[in-house]
């Protein structure tokens, strides 16, 4: 790895118009050997980034004690009197060029496909990953890297994700690890927050895919209104070489205009035959979803084994991206057929056929509309039961939207904890319940997800699809400011479907339920 001097970083920031002052204390040639904003990860020779509204001077003091060689900030601190410092106009805008340079411009050696939109980003990313990985396996290449809301893989680490798109320092580190591991392709989700707060600046996407837009993430700590949310999403196109847009999306006229910022624009659709990639003749064949895609290079049949008719839209997006990157059709077909995403549309069924449980990450209006609509279409003679919640102090409008949608489709709704953070779970569930009740749908508030899943499965008396949404295969739940370990929805479903199959069905007493009693509050 090539290390650059403090002077080189000062010059970089100056050229970007971000540098206010460089007080290098005569150490211009001192190399920067690490870059971080987390004082707990500081090592000898670190350039420490002082960022965030919650930043405290004591963090810089701790960084200096741990061996930091310099710091970058929007102001000087007494705790850093003995350290060289780079004072910048905007610390968030300064982070991407600093990270890009420290990690040796690794992104330039990767073929990056980014997915943006309100729903479908992770599914589309994993469809693309399956396609690329089949292509790489056949051509002797390495498994592709992925950055998603489900997990991150960069050739060095594979970890469960807490955030859709990491801060620029971690993002460029992932790309450096990927290149160092011989990886040549990366799939990633580009969230509205990442675009709004400059996390993906100073890099380009070979292909940038816009899937859809619906009102979401509107709150004091996310986006102030829909225009802020939409305009943040649109920033992706200026970072993109080849844009792919969904003609079926809302606000499509605005999207088309914004997409002109990319060097090249392609379209896909399941409704408009004029699209560059048109998916049609969509139907079920047993448990498989079958559809045709017509484009310049082929008019061929594709199959999905991952349930959900709405996933054809995500598959069409991945087909377009793969074709643009020159991946042969055979690998697109094989990749889509085997594609899976942990915790995304995972289906489990009881032996007697009465219980079909689906675990999915659906958590906003658009994903609920697609999931519940597709379920009713695919299982017209089944009852639908939903188990879900909403996060604390975020995206308040979801409580109305999800409650109304679930209430209109379901025979019963269970309201549970879903990363409540500092907000009381009962308060969140109570707000959702008002909208479920408005639809005349029975509901029950059970904070513990395991208890709700257990009750829904074991009390099933007729053919029923149980939709368990929001957490997927996650093994951590946020209470207060802490992520506490928990059993995943997938594991709960496996456990209780097995119990259902092996025991006579009867009513259960849940008053003493303690399955997840050890959550940190």
Coordinates of C-alpha atoms in Angstrom, one line a residue:
X1 CA 0.0 0.0 0.0
X2 CA 1.3 3.4 -0.9
X3 CA 1.3 6.0 1.9
X4 CA 1.0 9.7 1.1
X5 CA 2.4 12.6 3.2
X6 CA 0.5 15.1 5.2
X7 CA 1.5 17.7 2.6
X8 CA -0.1 15.6 -0.2
X9 CA -3.4 15.5 1.7
X10 CA -3.2 19.3 2.3
X11 CA -2.7 19.8 -1.4
X12 CA -5.5 17.4 -2.2
X13 CA -8.0 19.4 -0.1
X14 CA -6.7 22.7 -1.4
X15 CA -7.2 21.6 -5.0
X16 CA -10.8 20.6 -4.1
X17 CA -11.4 24.0 -2.6
X18 CA -12.0 22.6 0.9
X19 CA -8.9 23.6 2.7
X20 CA -9.1 26.6 5.1
X21 CA -5.7 26.1 6.9
X22 CA -2.9 23.6 6.9
X23 CA -1.0 23.8 10.2
X24 CA 1.5 21.0 9.6
X25 CA 4.0 22.1 12.3
X26 CA 7.0 21.3 10.1
X27 CA 5.9 17.7 9.5
X28 CA 5.0 18.0 5.8
X29 CA 6.7 14.8 4.8
X30 CA 5.1 12.7 7.7
X31 CA 3.3 9.7 6.1
X32 CA -0.4 9.0 6.9
X33 CA -0.6 5.3 7.8
X34 CA -4.3 5.1 8.7
X35 CA -7.5 7.1 8.3
X36 CA -10.5 6.9 10.6
X37 CA -13.1 9.0 12.4
X38 CA -13.4 6.3 15.2
X39 CA -11.0 7.0 18.1
X40 CA -11.3 3.4 19.1
X41 CA -9.5 2.3 15.9
X42 CA -6.7 4.8 15.9
X43 CA -3.2 3.4 15.4
X44 CA 0.3 5.0 15.0
X45 CA 0.4 7.5 12.2
X46 CA -3.4 8.0 11.9
X47 CA -5.0 11.0 10.2
X48 CA -8.0 11.4 12.6
X49 CA -11.2 12.8 11.2
X50 CA -13.3 14.9 13.6
X51 CA -16.8 14.5 12.3
X52 CA -20.4 14.5 13.4
X53 CA -22.8 16.6 15.5
X54 CA -22.1 14.3 18.4
X55 CA -18.3 14.8 18.2
X56 CA -16.6 15.5 21.5
X57 CA -13.1 16.9 22.0
X58 CA -12.3 14.0 24.2
X59 CA -12.4 11.8 21.1
X60 CA -9.5 13.7 19.7
X61 CA -7.7 13.6 23.0
X62 CA -8.1 9.8 22.9
X63 CA -6.9 9.6 19.3
X64 CA -3.8 11.6 20.1
X65 CA -3.1 9.3 23.1
X66 CA -3.5 6.2 20.8
X67 CA -0.9 7.5 18.3
X68 CA -2.7 9.8 15.8
X69 CA -0.2 11.8 13.8
X70 CA -2.6 14.6 12.7
X71 CA -6.3 15.5 12.5
X72 CA -8.7 17.0 10.1
X73 CA -11.6 19.1 11.3
X74 CA -13.7 22.2 10.7
X75 CA -12.1 23.9 13.6
X76 CA -9.0 23.7 15.8
X77 CA -9.1 22.0 19.2
X78 CA -6.9 22.5 22.3
X79 CA -6.7 18.7 22.7
X80 CA -4.8 18.7 19.4
X81 CA -2.4 21.5 20.1
X82 CA 0.6 19.3 19.5
X83 CA -0.7 17.7 16.4
X84 CA -0.6 18.9 12.8
X85 CA -4.1 19.7 11.6
X86 CA -6.0 20.3 8.4
X87 CA -8.9 22.7 8.8
X88 CA -11.6 22.3 6.1
X89 CA -14.8 24.1 5.1
X90 CA -17.0 20.9 5.1
X91 CA -15.8 17.8 6.9
X92 CA -18.4 15.6 5.0
X93 CA -17.2 16.8 1.6
X94 CA -13.6 16.3 2.7
X95 CA -14.0 12.7 3.7
X96 CA -14.5 11.1 0.2
X97 CA -11.3 12.6 -1.4
X98 CA -9.3 11.8 1.8
X99 CA -10.6 8.2 1.7
X100 CA -10.1 7.8 -2.0
X101 CA -6.5 8.9 -1.8
X102 CA -5.7 6.9 1.3
X103 CA -7.0 3.7 -0.2
X104 CA -5.1 4.3 -3.4
X105 CA -8.1 5.0 -5.7
X106 CA -9.1 1.3 -5.6
X107 CA -12.6 2.0 -7.0
X108 CA -11.0 2.7 -10.4
X109 CA -10.0 -1.0 -10.6
X110 CA -13.5 -2.3 -10.1
X111 CA -16.6 -2.6 -12.3
X112 CA -19.2 -1.2 -9.9
X113 CA -23.0 -1.6 -10.3
X114 CA -25.0 0.6 -8.0
X115 CA -28.7 0.3 -7.3
X116 CA -30.9 3.1 -6.1
X117 CA -34.6 3.4 -5.3
X118 CA -37.1 3.0 -2.5
X119 CA -37.5 -0.8 -2.7
X120 CA -35.7 -3.7 -4.4
X121 CA -32.1 -2.4 -4.0
X122 CA -30.8 -5.4 -2.1
X123 CA -32.7 -8.0 -4.2
X124 CA -31.4 -6.4 -7.4
X125 CA -27.9 -6.3 -6.0
X126 CA -28.0 -10.0 -5.2
X127 CA -29.5 -10.9 -8.5
X128 CA -26.6 -9.0 -10.1
X129 CA -24.1 -10.7 -7.8
X130 CA -25.4 -14.1 -8.7
X131 CA -25.0 -13.3 -12.4
X132 CA -21.5 -11.9 -12.0
X133 CA -20.4 -14.7 -9.8
X134 CA -21.6 -17.3 -12.4
X135 CA -19.6 -15.4 -15.0
X136 CA -16.6 -15.2 -12.8
X137 CA -16.7 -18.9 -11.9
X138 CA -16.7 -19.8 -15.6
X139 CA -13.9 -17.4 -16.5
X140 CA -11.6 -18.0 -13.5
X141 CA -12.4 -14.7 -11.7
X142 CA -13.1 -14.0 -8.1
X143 CA -16.4 -13.9 -6.3
X144 CA -17.7 -10.3 -6.6
X145 CA -17.9 -7.9 -3.7
X146 CA -21.2 -6.6 -2.4
X147 CA -22.2 -3.7 -0.2
X148 CA -25.8 -3.9 0.9
X149 CA -28.3 -3.4 3.7
X150 CA -28.1 -7.2 4.3
X151 CA -24.4 -7.8 4.5
X152 CA -21.0 -6.7 3.1
X153 CA -18.4 -8.8 1.4
X154 CA -15.0 -7.5 0.2
X155 CA -12.8 -10.5 -0.1
X156 CA -11.4 -10.0 3.4
X157 CA -14.5 -9.6 5.5
X158 CA -18.2 -10.8 5.3
X159 CA -20.3 -9.2 7.9
X160 CA -24.0 -8.4 8.7
X161 CA -24.8 -4.9 7.7
X162 CA -26.1 -2.1 10.0
X163 CA -26.2 0.6 7.3
X164 CA -27.2 0.5 3.6
X165 CA -24.2 2.4 2.3
X166 CA -21.2 2.9 4.6
X167 CA -19.4 6.2 5.3
X168 CA -16.8 6.9 2.6
X169 CA -13.9 5.7 4.7
X170 CA -15.4 2.3 5.2
X171 CA -16.6 2.2 1.6
X172 CA -13.2 2.9 0.1
X173 CA -11.6 0.4 2.5
X174 CA -14.0 -2.3 1.2
X175 CA -13.0 -1.4 -2.3
X176 CA -9.3 -1.6 -1.4
X177 CA -9.8 -5.0 0.2
X178 CA -11.7 -6.2 -2.9
X179 CA -8.9 -5.1 -5.3
X180 CA -6.3 -6.6 -2.9
X181 CA -8.2 -9.9 -3.0
X182 CA -8.2 -10.0 -6.8
X183 CA -11.9 -9.0 -7.1
X184 CA -12.9 -7.1 -10.2
X185 CA -16.7 -6.6 -9.8
X186 CA -18.7 -5.0 -7.0
X187 CA -22.4 -4.6 -6.5
X188 CA -23.7 -2.0 -4.1
X189 CA -26.8 -0.2 -2.8
X190 CA -26.6 3.6 -3.0
X191 CA -29.0 5.0 -0.4
X192 CA -30.5 8.4 -0.3
X193 CA -28.6 9.2 2.8
X194 CA -25.3 8.3 1.3
X195 CA -26.0 10.5 -1.7
X196 CA -27.3 13.4 0.4
X197 CA -24.3 13.3 2.7
X198 CA -21.6 12.8 0.1
X199 CA -20.5 9.3 1.1
X200 CA -20.2 8.2 -2.6
X201 CA -18.5 11.4 -3.9
X202 CA -15.2 11.0 -5.7
X203 CA -16.0 7.7 -7.4
X204 CA -18.1 6.6 -10.4
X205 CA -20.5 3.8 -11.0
X206 CA -20.0 1.8 -14.3
X207 CA -23.8 1.2 -14.1
X208 CA -26.2 3.1 -11.9
X209 CA -29.7 1.6 -11.7
X210 CA -32.8 3.6 -10.6
X211 CA -35.6 1.2 -9.6
X212 CA -38.4 3.3 -8.2
X213 CA -39.5 6.0 -5.9
X214 CA -42.1 6.3 -3.1
X215 CA -42.5 8.6 -0.1
X216 CA -40.3 7.2 2.6
X217 CA -37.5 8.2 5.1
X218 CA -39.3 11.5 5.9
X219 CA -38.3 12.5 9.4
X220 CA -36.3 15.1 11.3
X221 CA -33.2 12.9 11.1
X222 CA -33.5 11.7 7.5
X223 CA -35.2 13.8 4.8
X224 CA -37.3 16.9 5.6
X225 CA -39.8 16.2 2.8
X226 CA -40.3 14.1 -0.4
X227 CA -38.5 16.7 -2.6
X228 CA -35.4 16.3 -0.5
X229 CA -35.7 12.5 -0.6
X230 CA -36.2 12.5 -4.4
X231 CA -33.5 15.0 -5.2
X232 CA -31.0 13.0 -3.1
X233 CA -31.8 9.9 -5.1
X234 CA -31.2 11.8 -8.3
X235 CA -27.6 12.6 -7.4
X236 CA -26.7 9.1 -8.4
X237 CA -26.8 9.9 -12.1
X238 CA -24.0 12.5 -12.0
X239 CA -21.8 9.7 -10.7
X240 CA -22.8 7.2 -13.3
X241 CA -21.4 6.2 -16.7
X242 CA -24.4 4.1 -17.9
X243 CA -27.7 4.8 -16.3
X244 CA -30.6 2.3 -16.2
X245 CA -34.0 3.6 -15.3
X246 CA -37.4 2.0 -14.7
X247 CA -40.1 3.5 -17.0
X248 CA -42.8 2.2 -14.6
X249 CA -41.5 4.3 -11.7
X250 CA -43.4 7.3 -10.3
X251 CA -42.0 10.7 -11.2
X252 CA -40.6 9.2 -14.4
X253 CA -40.5 12.5 -16.3
X254 CA -38.3 14.0 -13.6
X255 CA -36.2 10.8 -13.5
X256 CA -35.6 10.9 -17.2
X257 CA -34.5 14.5 -17.1
X258 CA -32.1 13.9 -14.2
X259 CA -30.7 10.8 -15.8
X260 CA -29.3 12.9 -18.6
X261 CA -26.5 13.7 -16.2
X262 CA -25.1 10.2 -16.9
X263 CA -23.1 9.5 -20.0
X264 CA -25.6 7.0 -21.3
X265 CA -29.2 6.1 -20.5
X266 CA -31.0 2.8 -20.9
X267 CA -34.6 1.9 -19.8
X268 CA -36.5 -1.2 -18.6
X269 CA -40.1 -1.9 -18.0
X270 CA -42.7 -4.6 -17.3
X271 CA -45.4 -2.5 -18.9
X272 CA -43.9 -0.4 -21.8
X273 CA -42.8 -2.4 -24.9
X274 CA -40.7 0.6 -26.0
X275 CA -38.3 0.1 -23.2
X276 CA -34.7 -1.0 -24.1
X277 CA -35.3 -4.0 -21.8
X278 CA -38.9 -5.1 -21.9
X279 CA -40.1 -7.9 -19.5
X280 CA -43.3 -9.6 -20.6
X281 CA -45.4 -12.8 -20.5
X282 CA -44.9 -13.0 -16.7
X283 CA -46.4 -16.1 -15.1
X284 CA -46.0 -18.9 -12.6
X285 CA -44.8 -22.4 -13.6
X286 CA -45.2 -24.4 -10.4
X287 CA -43.0 -22.6 -7.8
X288 CA -40.9 -20.8 -10.5
X289 CA -41.6 -17.4 -12.0
X290 CA -41.2 -17.3 -15.8
X291 CA -40.9 -14.3 -18.1
X292 CA -39.4 -13.1 -21.4
X293 CA -37.1 -10.1 -21.8
X294 CA -36.7 -8.4 -25.2
X295 CA -33.7 -6.2 -25.9
X296 CA -31.3 -5.4 -28.7
X297 CA -29.2 -8.5 -28.1
X298 CA -31.9 -11.2 -27.3
X299 CA -35.5 -12.0 -26.8
X300 CA -35.3 -14.8 -24.3
X301 CA -37.0 -16.7 -21.4
X302 CA -35.7 -16.3 -17.8
X303 CA -36.8 -18.0 -14.6
X304 CA -36.7 -17.1 -11.0
X305 CA -36.8 -19.6 -8.1
X306 CA -37.0 -16.8 -5.6
X307 CA -40.8 -16.1 -4.9
X308 CA -42.6 -12.9 -5.6
X309 CA -44.0 -11.9 -9.0
X310 CA -42.8 -8.3 -8.3
X311 CA -39.2 -9.5 -8.4
X312 CA -39.4 -9.6 -12.2
X313 CA -38.9 -5.9 -12.1
X314 CA -35.7 -6.3 -10.0
X315 CA -34.6 -9.1 -12.3
X316 CA -35.1 -6.9 -15.4
X317 CA -32.9 -4.2 -13.8
X318 CA -30.1 -6.8 -13.2
X319 CA -30.5 -8.2 -16.8
X320 CA -30.0 -4.7 -18.2
X321 CA -27.0 -3.9 -16.0
X322 CA -25.4 -7.3 -16.9
X323 CA -26.0 -6.9 -20.6
X324 CA -24.5 -3.4 -20.5
X325 CA -21.4 -4.8 -18.9
X326 CA -21.1 -7.4 -21.6
X327 CA -21.9 -10.5 -19.5
X328 CA -23.1 -13.3 -21.8
X329 CA -26.8 -14.2 -21.7
X330 CA -26.2 -17.7 -20.5
X331 CA -24.7 -16.4 -17.2
X332 CA -27.5 -13.9 -16.8
X333 CA -30.0 -16.8 -17.1
X334 CA -28.1 -19.2 -14.7
X335 CA -27.4 -16.5 -12.2
X336 CA -31.0 -15.4 -11.9
X337 CA -32.2 -19.0 -11.6
X338 CA -30.1 -19.7 -8.6
X339 CA -30.2 -16.2 -7.0
X340 CA -30.9 -16.0 -3.3
X341 CA -30.7 -13.2 -0.8
X342 CA -30.5 -14.1 2.9
X343 CA -33.8 -13.0 4.6
X344 CA -35.3 -11.8 1.4
X345 CA -38.5 -13.6 0.3
X346 CA -37.4 -16.8 2.1
X347 CA -40.4 -19.2 2.0
X348 CA -41.1 -22.0 4.5
X349 CA -44.1 -24.4 4.5
X350 CA -45.6 -26.9 6.9
X351 CA -46.0 -30.5 5.8
X352 CA -49.8 -30.3 5.8
X353 CA -49.7 -27.3 3.5
X354 CA -51.8 -25.0 5.8
X355 CA -48.9 -22.8 6.8
X356 CA -46.8 -20.8 4.3
X357 CA -44.4 -18.4 6.1
X358 CA -42.5 -15.8 4.1
X359 CA -39.6 -13.8 5.7
X360 CA -38.7 -10.6 4.0
X361 CA -37.1 -7.2 4.6
X362 CA -40.2 -5.3 3.3
X363 CA -40.4 -2.2 5.4
X364 CA -42.0 0.7 3.5
X365 CA -45.1 1.6 1.5
X366 CA -43.9 0.5 -1.9
X367 CA -42.4 -2.8 -0.7
X368 CA -45.6 -3.6 1.2
X369 CA -47.8 -2.8 -1.8
X370 CA -45.7 -5.1 -4.0
X371 CA -45.4 -7.9 -1.3
X372 CA -49.1 -8.0 -0.3
X373 CA -50.4 -7.5 -3.8
X374 CA -48.2 -10.3 -5.1
X375 CA -49.2 -12.6 -2.2
X376 CA -52.9 -12.1 -2.9
X377 CA -52.3 -12.8 -6.6
X378 CA -50.2 -16.0 -5.9
X379 CA -52.3 -17.3 -3.1
X380 CA -55.9 -16.2 -3.8
X381 CA -57.5 -18.9 -1.5
X382 CA -55.3 -18.3 1.5
X383 CA -55.7 -16.0 4.5
X384 CA -52.9 -13.5 4.9
X385 CA -51.4 -12.7 8.4
X386 CA -48.7 -10.1 8.8
X387 CA -46.1 -9.7 11.5
X388 CA -44.2 -6.4 11.5
X389 CA -43.3 -3.1 13.2
X390 CA -41.6 0.2 12.5
X391 CA -38.3 1.7 13.6
X392 CA -38.1 4.3 16.4
X393 CA -38.1 8.0 15.6
X394 CA -37.7 7.4 11.8
X395 CA -39.9 7.5 8.7
X396 CA -43.0 8.3 10.7
X397 CA -45.3 8.0 7.6
X398 CA -44.6 4.3 7.4
X399 CA -46.7 3.7 10.5
X400 CA -49.8 5.0 8.6
X401 CA -48.9 3.4 5.2
X402 CA -47.9 0.0 6.5
X403 CA -50.9 -0.2 8.9
X404 CA -53.4 0.7 6.1
X405 CA -51.9 -1.7 3.6
X406 CA -51.6 -4.7 6.0
X407 CA -55.0 -4.0 7.4
X408 CA -56.6 -4.0 4.0
X409 CA -55.1 -7.4 3.0
X410 CA -54.9 -9.4 6.3
X411 CA -57.2 -11.5 8.4
X412 CA -55.0 -10.6 11.3
X413 CA -51.9 -8.4 12.1
X414 CA -49.4 -8.9 14.8
X415 CA -47.4 -5.7 15.7
X416 CA -43.9 -6.3 17.1
X417 CA -40.7 -4.5 17.9
X418 CA -38.5 -3.5 14.9
X419 CA -35.4 -1.6 16.0
X420 CA -37.4 0.8 18.3
X421 CA -34.3 2.5 19.5
X422 CA -35.1 5.0 22.2
X423 CA -38.9 5.1 21.4
X424 CA -41.1 2.8 23.4
X425 CA -42.2 -0.2 21.2
X426 CA -45.8 0.0 22.6
X427 CA -46.0 3.6 21.4
X428 CA -44.9 2.7 17.8
X429 CA -47.3 -0.3 17.7
X430 CA -50.1 1.8 19.1
X431 CA -49.8 4.3 16.2
X432 CA -49.7 1.5 13.6
X433 CA -52.7 -0.2 15.2
X434 CA -54.9 2.9 14.7
X435 CA -54.5 2.4 10.9
X436 CA -54.9 -1.4 11.0
X437 CA -58.1 -0.9 13.0
X438 CA -59.3 1.7 10.5
X439 CA -59.4 -1.2 7.9
X440 CA -61.5 -3.3 10.2
X441 CA -58.7 -5.9 10.6
X442 CA -58.1 -7.7 13.9
X443 CA -54.6 -7.1 15.4
X444 CA -52.6 -7.9 18.5
X445 CA -49.6 -6.1 19.9
X446 CA -46.8 -8.5 21.1
X447 CA -43.5 -6.8 21.5
X448 CA -41.5 -10.0 21.2
X449 CA -41.1 -11.1 17.6
X450 CA -40.6 -14.7 18.5
X451 CA -43.8 -14.9 20.5
X452 CA -45.8 -13.4 17.6
X453 CA -44.3 -15.8 15.1
X454 CA -44.9 -18.7 17.4
X455 CA -48.5 -17.8 18.0
X456 CA -49.3 -17.1 14.3
X457 CA -47.9 -20.4 13.2
X458 CA -49.2 -22.6 15.9
X459 CA -52.7 -21.1 15.8
X460 CA -53.1 -21.6 12.1
X461 CA -56.3 -23.5 11.3
X462 CA -56.8 -22.9 7.5
X463 CA -54.5 -22.2 4.5
X464 CA -52.6 -19.1 5.5
X465 CA -49.6 -17.1 4.3
X466 CA -47.8 -15.5 7.2
X467 CA -45.7 -12.5 6.1
X468 CA -43.0 -11.7 8.6
X469 CA -41.3 -8.4 7.5
X470 CA -38.7 -5.9 8.3
X471 CA -35.8 -7.8 9.9
X472 CA -35.2 -10.7 7.5
X473 CA -32.2 -12.8 8.7
X474 CA -30.8 -10.0 11.0
X475 CA -29.5 -11.2 14.3
X476 CA -29.4 -7.9 16.1
X477 CA -32.2 -5.6 17.4
X478 CA -31.8 -2.0 18.3
X479 CA -33.0 -0.9 21.8
X480 CA -31.9 2.4 23.0
X481 CA -28.5 3.1 21.4
X482 CA -27.4 -0.5 21.6
X483 CA -27.7 -3.4 19.1
X484 CA -28.5 -6.5 21.2
X485 CA -28.2 -10.1 19.9
X486 CA -31.5 -11.7 18.9
X487 CA -32.8 -14.8 17.1
X488 CA -33.5 -14.0 13.5
X489 CA -37.0 -14.3 12.0
X490 CA -35.7 -17.0 9.7
X491 CA -34.6 -19.1 12.6
X492 CA -37.8 -18.5 14.5
X493 CA -39.8 -19.7 11.5
X494 CA -37.7 -22.8 11.0
X495 CA -38.1 -23.6 14.7
X496 CA -41.8 -23.1 14.9
X497 CA -42.7 -24.7 11.6
X498 CA -40.9 -27.8 12.9
X499 CA -42.8 -27.6 16.1
X500 CA -46.1 -27.2 14.2
X501 CA -45.3 -30.3 12.1
X502 CA -44.3 -32.4 15.1
X503 CA -47.0 -31.6 17.6
X504 CA -50.9 -31.5 17.9
X505 CA -52.2 -28.0 17.2
X506 CA -53.7 -26.2 20.2
X507 CA -53.9 -22.8 21.8
X508 CA -50.9 -21.5 23.7
X509 CA -50.6 -19.4 26.8
X510 CA -48.1 -16.6 26.0
X511 CA -48.3 -14.7 29.3
X512 CA -45.0 -16.1 30.6
X513 CA -43.0 -15.8 27.3
X514 CA -39.4 -15.0 27.9
X515 CA -37.6 -16.1 24.6
X516 CA -35.9 -12.7 24.2
X517 CA -36.0 -11.4 27.7
X518 CA -32.3 -10.4 27.7
X519 CA -32.6 -7.5 25.2
X520 CA -30.6 -4.4 26.3
X521 CA -33.0 -1.6 27.1

